Coordinates of C-alpha atoms in Angstrom, one line a residue:
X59 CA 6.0 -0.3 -3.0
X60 CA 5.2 0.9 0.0
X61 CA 2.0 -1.2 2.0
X62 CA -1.6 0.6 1.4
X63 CA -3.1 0.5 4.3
X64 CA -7.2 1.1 5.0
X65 CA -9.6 2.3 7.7
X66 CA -13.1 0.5 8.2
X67 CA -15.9 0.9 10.1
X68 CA -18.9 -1.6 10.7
X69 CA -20.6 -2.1 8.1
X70 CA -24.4 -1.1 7.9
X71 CA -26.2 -3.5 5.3
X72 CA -29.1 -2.5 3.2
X73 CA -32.7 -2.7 4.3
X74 CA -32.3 -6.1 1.9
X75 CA -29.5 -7.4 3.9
X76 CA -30.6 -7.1 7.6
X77 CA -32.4 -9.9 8.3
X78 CA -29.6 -12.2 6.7
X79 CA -27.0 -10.9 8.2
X80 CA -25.5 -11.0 11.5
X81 CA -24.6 -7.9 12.9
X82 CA -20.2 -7.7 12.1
X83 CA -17.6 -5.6 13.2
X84 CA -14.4 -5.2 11.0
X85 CA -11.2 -3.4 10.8
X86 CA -10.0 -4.4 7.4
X87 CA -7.7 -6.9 6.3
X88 CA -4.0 -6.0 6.0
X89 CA -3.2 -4.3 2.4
X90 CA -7.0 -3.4 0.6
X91 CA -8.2 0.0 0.1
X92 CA -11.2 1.0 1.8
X93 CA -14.7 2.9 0.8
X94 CA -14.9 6.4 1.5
X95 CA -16.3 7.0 4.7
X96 CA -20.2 6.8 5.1
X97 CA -20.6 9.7 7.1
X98 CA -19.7 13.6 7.1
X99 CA -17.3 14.7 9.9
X100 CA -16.4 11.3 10.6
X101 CA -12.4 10.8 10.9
X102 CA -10.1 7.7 11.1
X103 CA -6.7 6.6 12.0
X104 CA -5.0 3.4 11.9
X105 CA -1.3 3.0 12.5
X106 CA 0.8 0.1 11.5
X107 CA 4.2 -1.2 11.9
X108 CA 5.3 -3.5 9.9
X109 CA 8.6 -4.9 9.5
X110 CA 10.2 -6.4 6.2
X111 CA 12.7 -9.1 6.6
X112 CA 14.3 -10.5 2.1
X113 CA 14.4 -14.1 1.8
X114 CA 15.5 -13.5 -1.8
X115 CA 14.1 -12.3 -5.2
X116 CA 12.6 -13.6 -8.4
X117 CA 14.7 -12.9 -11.5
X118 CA 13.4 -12.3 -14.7
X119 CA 11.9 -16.0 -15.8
X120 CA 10.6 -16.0 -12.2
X121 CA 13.3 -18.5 -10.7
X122 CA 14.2 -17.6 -6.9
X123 CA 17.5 -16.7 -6.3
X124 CA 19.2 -15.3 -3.3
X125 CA 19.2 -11.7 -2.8
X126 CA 21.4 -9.3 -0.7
X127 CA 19.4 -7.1 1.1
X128 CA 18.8 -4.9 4.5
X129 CA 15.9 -5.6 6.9
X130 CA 13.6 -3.1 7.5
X131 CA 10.8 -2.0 9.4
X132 CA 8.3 0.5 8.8
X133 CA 5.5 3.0 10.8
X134 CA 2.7 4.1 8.9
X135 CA -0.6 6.1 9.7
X136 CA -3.7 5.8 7.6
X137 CA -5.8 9.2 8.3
X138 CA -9.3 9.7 6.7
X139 CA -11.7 12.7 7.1
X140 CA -15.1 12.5 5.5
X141 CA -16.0 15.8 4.2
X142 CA -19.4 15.1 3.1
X143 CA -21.2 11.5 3.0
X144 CA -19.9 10.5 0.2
X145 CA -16.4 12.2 -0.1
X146 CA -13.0 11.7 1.9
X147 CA -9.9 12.5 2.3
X148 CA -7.1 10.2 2.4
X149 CA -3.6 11.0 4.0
X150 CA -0.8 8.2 4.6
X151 CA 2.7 8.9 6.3
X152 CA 5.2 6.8 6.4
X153 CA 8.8 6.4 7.9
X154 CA 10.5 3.4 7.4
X155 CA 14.4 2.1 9.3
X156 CA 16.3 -0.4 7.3
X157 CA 20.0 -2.0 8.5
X158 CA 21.8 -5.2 8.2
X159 CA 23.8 -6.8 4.8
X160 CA 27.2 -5.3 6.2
X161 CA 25.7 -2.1 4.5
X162 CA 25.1 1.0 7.0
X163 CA 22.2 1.6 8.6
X164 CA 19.7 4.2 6.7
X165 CA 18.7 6.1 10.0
X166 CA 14.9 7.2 10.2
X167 CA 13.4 8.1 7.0
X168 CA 10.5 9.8 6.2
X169 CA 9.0 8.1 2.7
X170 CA 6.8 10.0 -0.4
X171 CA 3.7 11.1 1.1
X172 CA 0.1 9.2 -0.8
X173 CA -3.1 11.7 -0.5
X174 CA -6.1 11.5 -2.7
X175 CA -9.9 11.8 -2.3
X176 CA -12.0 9.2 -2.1
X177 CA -15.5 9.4 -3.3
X178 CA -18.5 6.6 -3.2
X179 CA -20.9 6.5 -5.5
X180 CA -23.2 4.1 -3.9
X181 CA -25.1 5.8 -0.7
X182 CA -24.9 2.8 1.2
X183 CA -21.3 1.3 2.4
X184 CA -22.4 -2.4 1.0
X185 CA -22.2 -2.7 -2.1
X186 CA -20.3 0.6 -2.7
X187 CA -18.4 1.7 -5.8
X188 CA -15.5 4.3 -5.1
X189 CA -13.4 5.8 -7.0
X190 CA -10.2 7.7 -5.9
X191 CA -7.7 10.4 -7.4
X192 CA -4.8 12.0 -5.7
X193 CA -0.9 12.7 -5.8
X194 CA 2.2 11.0 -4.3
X195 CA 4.6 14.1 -3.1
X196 CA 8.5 13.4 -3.3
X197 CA 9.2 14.1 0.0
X198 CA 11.4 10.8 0.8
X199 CA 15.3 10.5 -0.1
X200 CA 16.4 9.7 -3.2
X201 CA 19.5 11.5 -4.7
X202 CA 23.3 12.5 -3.5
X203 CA 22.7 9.6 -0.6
X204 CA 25.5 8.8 1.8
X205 CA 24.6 5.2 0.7
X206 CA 21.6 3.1 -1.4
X207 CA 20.2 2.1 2.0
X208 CA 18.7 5.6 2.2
X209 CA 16.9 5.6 -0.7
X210 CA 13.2 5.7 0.1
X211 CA 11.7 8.1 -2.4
X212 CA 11.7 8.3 -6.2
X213 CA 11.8 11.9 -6.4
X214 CA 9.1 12.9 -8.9
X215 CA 5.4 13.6 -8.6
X216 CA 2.7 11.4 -9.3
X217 CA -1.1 11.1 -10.0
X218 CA -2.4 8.4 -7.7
X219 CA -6.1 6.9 -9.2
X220 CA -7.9 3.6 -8.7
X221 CA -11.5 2.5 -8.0
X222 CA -12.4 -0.1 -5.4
X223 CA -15.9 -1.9 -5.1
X224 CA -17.7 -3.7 -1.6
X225 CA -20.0 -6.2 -0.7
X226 CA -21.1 -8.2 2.4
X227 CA -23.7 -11.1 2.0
X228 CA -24.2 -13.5 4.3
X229 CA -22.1 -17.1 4.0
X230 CA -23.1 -20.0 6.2
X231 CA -24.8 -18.0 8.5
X232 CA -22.1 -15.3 9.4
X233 CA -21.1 -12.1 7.8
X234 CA -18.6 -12.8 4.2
X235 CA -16.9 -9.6 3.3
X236 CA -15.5 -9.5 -0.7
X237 CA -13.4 -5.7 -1.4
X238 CA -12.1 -5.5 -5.1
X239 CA -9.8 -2.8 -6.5
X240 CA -7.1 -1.3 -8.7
X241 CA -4.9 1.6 -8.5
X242 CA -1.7 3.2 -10.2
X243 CA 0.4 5.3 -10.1
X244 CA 1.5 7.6 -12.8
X245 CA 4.4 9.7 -12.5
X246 CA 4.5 13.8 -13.9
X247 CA 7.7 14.5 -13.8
X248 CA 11.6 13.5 -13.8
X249 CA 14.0 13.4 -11.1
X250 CA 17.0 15.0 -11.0
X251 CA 20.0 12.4 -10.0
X252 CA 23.2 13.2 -8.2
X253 CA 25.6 10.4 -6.9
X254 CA 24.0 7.4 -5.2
X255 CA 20.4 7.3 -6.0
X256 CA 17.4 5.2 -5.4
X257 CA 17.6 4.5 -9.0
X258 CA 20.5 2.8 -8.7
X259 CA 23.0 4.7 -9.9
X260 CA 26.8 5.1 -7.9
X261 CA 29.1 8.0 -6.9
X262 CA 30.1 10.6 -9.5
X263 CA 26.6 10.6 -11.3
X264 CA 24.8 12.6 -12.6
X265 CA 21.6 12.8 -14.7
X266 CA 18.1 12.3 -15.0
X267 CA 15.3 9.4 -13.6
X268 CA 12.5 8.6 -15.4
X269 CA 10.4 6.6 -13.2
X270 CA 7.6 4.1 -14.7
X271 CA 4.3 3.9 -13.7
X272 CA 3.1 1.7 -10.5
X273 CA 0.3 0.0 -9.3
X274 CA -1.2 -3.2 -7.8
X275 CA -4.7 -4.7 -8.1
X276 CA -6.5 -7.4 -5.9
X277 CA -9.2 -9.3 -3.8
X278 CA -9.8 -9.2 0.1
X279 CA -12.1 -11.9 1.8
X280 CA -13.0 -11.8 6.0
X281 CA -15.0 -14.0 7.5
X282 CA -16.5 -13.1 10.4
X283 CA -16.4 -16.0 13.1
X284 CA -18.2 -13.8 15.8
X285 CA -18.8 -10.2 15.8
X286 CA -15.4 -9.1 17.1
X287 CA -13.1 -12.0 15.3
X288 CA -12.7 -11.6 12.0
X289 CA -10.3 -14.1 9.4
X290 CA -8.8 -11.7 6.5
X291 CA -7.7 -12.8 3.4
X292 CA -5.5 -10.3 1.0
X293 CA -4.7 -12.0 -2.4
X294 CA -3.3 -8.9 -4.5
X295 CA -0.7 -8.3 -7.6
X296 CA 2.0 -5.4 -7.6
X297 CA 3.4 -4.1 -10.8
X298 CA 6.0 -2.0 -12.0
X299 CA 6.6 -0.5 -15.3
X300 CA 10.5 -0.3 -16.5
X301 CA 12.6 3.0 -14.9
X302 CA 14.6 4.7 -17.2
X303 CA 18.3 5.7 -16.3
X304 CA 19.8 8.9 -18.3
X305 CA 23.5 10.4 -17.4
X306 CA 27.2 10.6 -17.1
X307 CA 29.6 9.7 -14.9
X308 CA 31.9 13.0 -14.3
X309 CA 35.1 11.2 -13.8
X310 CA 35.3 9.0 -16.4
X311 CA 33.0 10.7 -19.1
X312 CA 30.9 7.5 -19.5
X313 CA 27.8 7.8 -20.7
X314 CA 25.6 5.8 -18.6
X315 CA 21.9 4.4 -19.8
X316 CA 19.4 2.0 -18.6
X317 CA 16.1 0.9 -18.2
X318 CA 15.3 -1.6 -15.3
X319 CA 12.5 -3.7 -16.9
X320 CA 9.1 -4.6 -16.1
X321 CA 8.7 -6.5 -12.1
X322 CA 5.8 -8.1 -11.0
X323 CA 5.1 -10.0 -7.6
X324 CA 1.8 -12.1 -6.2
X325 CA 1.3 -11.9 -2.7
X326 CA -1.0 -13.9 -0.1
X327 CA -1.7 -11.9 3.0
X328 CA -3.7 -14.3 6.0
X329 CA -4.9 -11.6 9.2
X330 CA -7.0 -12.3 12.1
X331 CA -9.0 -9.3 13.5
X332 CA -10.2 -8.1 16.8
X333 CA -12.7 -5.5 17.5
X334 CA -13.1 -4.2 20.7
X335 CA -16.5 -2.4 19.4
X336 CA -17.7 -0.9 15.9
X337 CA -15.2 1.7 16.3
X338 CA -11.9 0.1 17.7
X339 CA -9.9 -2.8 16.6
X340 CA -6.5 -4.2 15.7
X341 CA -5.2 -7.0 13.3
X342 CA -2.2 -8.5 13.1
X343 CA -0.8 -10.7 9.9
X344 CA 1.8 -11.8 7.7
X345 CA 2.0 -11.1 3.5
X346 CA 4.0 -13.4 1.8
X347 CA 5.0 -13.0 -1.9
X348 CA 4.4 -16.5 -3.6
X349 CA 5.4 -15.8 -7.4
X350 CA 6.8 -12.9 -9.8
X351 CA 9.9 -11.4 -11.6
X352 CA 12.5 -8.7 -11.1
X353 CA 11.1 -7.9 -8.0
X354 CA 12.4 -9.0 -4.3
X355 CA 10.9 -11.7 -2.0
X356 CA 10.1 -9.9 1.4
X357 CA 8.3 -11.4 4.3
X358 CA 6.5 -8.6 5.8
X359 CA 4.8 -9.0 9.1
X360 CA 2.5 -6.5 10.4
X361 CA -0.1 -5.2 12.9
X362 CA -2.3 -2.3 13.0
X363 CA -4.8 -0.9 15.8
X364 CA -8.2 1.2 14.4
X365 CA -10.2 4.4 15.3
X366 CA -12.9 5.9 14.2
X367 CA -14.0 9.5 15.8

């Protein structure tokens, strides 16, 4: 799945809160959603880069095994616009460059395109509950490819949803951030497959994809050490339901039918943050998968730099 990347802003504590906590600047840790924004007409933009490199992938018991696959690297910019206090807009493109594993390179691909609103509940940013709703448009690659590596799409629309809660309290006299949330994915239609697909399927194909439902669910902890550092914390679970594969090869009249199974991965993700002032900062980090099944090991690095208008 591709990375879900968040805006911030600092956070402005309730009347409560302010004379326990310090005053903290944040950009977000690497991978958790954020709040809808607190303000009307206020915008944010955050582009990453982040680039994958396999170091293998769990079977189905969850045993490591080696894994062939192409290194990759990936540009993608969170925008928000906050329409009124409590509801934003949420936009994220993404292009994404994989080569390597004797395979050729896929050349610069433009991935499905996430949007959704965001709406908070709360009228304060801590705590906040939000909720969010949206699509995923199939915009990126995914049939009648000159080879798998170009495969970045899945080729069907989907209903994006999720809710995502905040708090900051104070923790040994500095400022303890604590984001929770879940989203999925649900996919509305079926993709029509030709050929080499992102759904696995090889040359003289063709016939339908049913992809399964998505999603990922998790915790975020930063600690702020002073009011421009910042340790993050992602700790976060990924999920997919089973895809099902329904067609026939032309030249040999073989039926073809399959359904990939259930994959699941546990990832850590350890960031430190800088923050130039409330409204401009960068991180830089590492997520590491530590557990799961059917699903690929990848090392992703990453960095991001944030604005707020």
């Amino acid at each position: 799945m591709a990375s879900q990347a968040k805006g911030s802003v600092v956070v402005t504590p309730t009347d409560k809160q302010n004379h326990e906590l310090p005053e903290q600047w944040y950009t977000g840790s690497l991978f958790s959603p954020s709040p809808a924004l607190p303000e009307a007409g206020m915008a944010a933009a955050e582009p990453y880069v982040s680039a994958g490199v396999p170091i293998g992938a769990y079977n189905s018991s969850g045993a490591l095994k080696k894994n062939k696959a192409q290194t990759s690297i990936s540009n993608y910019v969170l925008m928000k616009y906050a329409v009124t206090d409590h509801l934003s807009l949420y936009l994220l493109p993404t292009y994404s460059y994989s080569w390597g594993n004797h395979t050729k390179h896929s050349g610069v691909k433009f991935n499905d395109l996430p949007f959704e609103l965001q709406y908070r509940f709360t009228p304060h940013y801590s705590p906040s509950f939000t909720v969010f709703l949206g699509f995923n448009a199939p915009v990126g690659s995914y049939t009648n490819l000159a080879n798998a590596s170009e495969g970045v799409g899945r080729g069907v629309w989907s209903i994006r949803y999720g809710v995502h809660s905040q708090l900051v309290y104070p923790f040994f006299s500095h400022a303890m951030r604590i984001r929770l949330w879940a989203v999925a994915n649900q996919p509305v239609s079926s993709a029509r497959l030709r050929n080499i697909s992102s759904y696995g399927t090889e040359k003289g194909f063709a016939g339908r994809g049913h992809a399964g439902p998505t999603g990922n669910e998790g915790m975020s902890l930063e600690f702020g050490i002073t009011k421009k550092w910042v340790i993050a914390l992602d700790l976060y679970h990924n999920w997919a339901a089973s895809n099902e594969i329904k067609g026939l090869y032309r030249q040999t009249k073989k039926h073809y039918y399959n359904r990939t199974g259930w994959s699941g991965l546990f990832n850590v993700g350890p960031a430190l943050e800088y923050n130039w002032s409330p409204n401009m900062g960068a991180i830089a980090g590492v997520i590491l998968p530590v557990a799961g099944h059917n699903a690929s090991r990848t090392l992703q690095t990453q960095c991001a730099v944030f604005a707020m208008f």
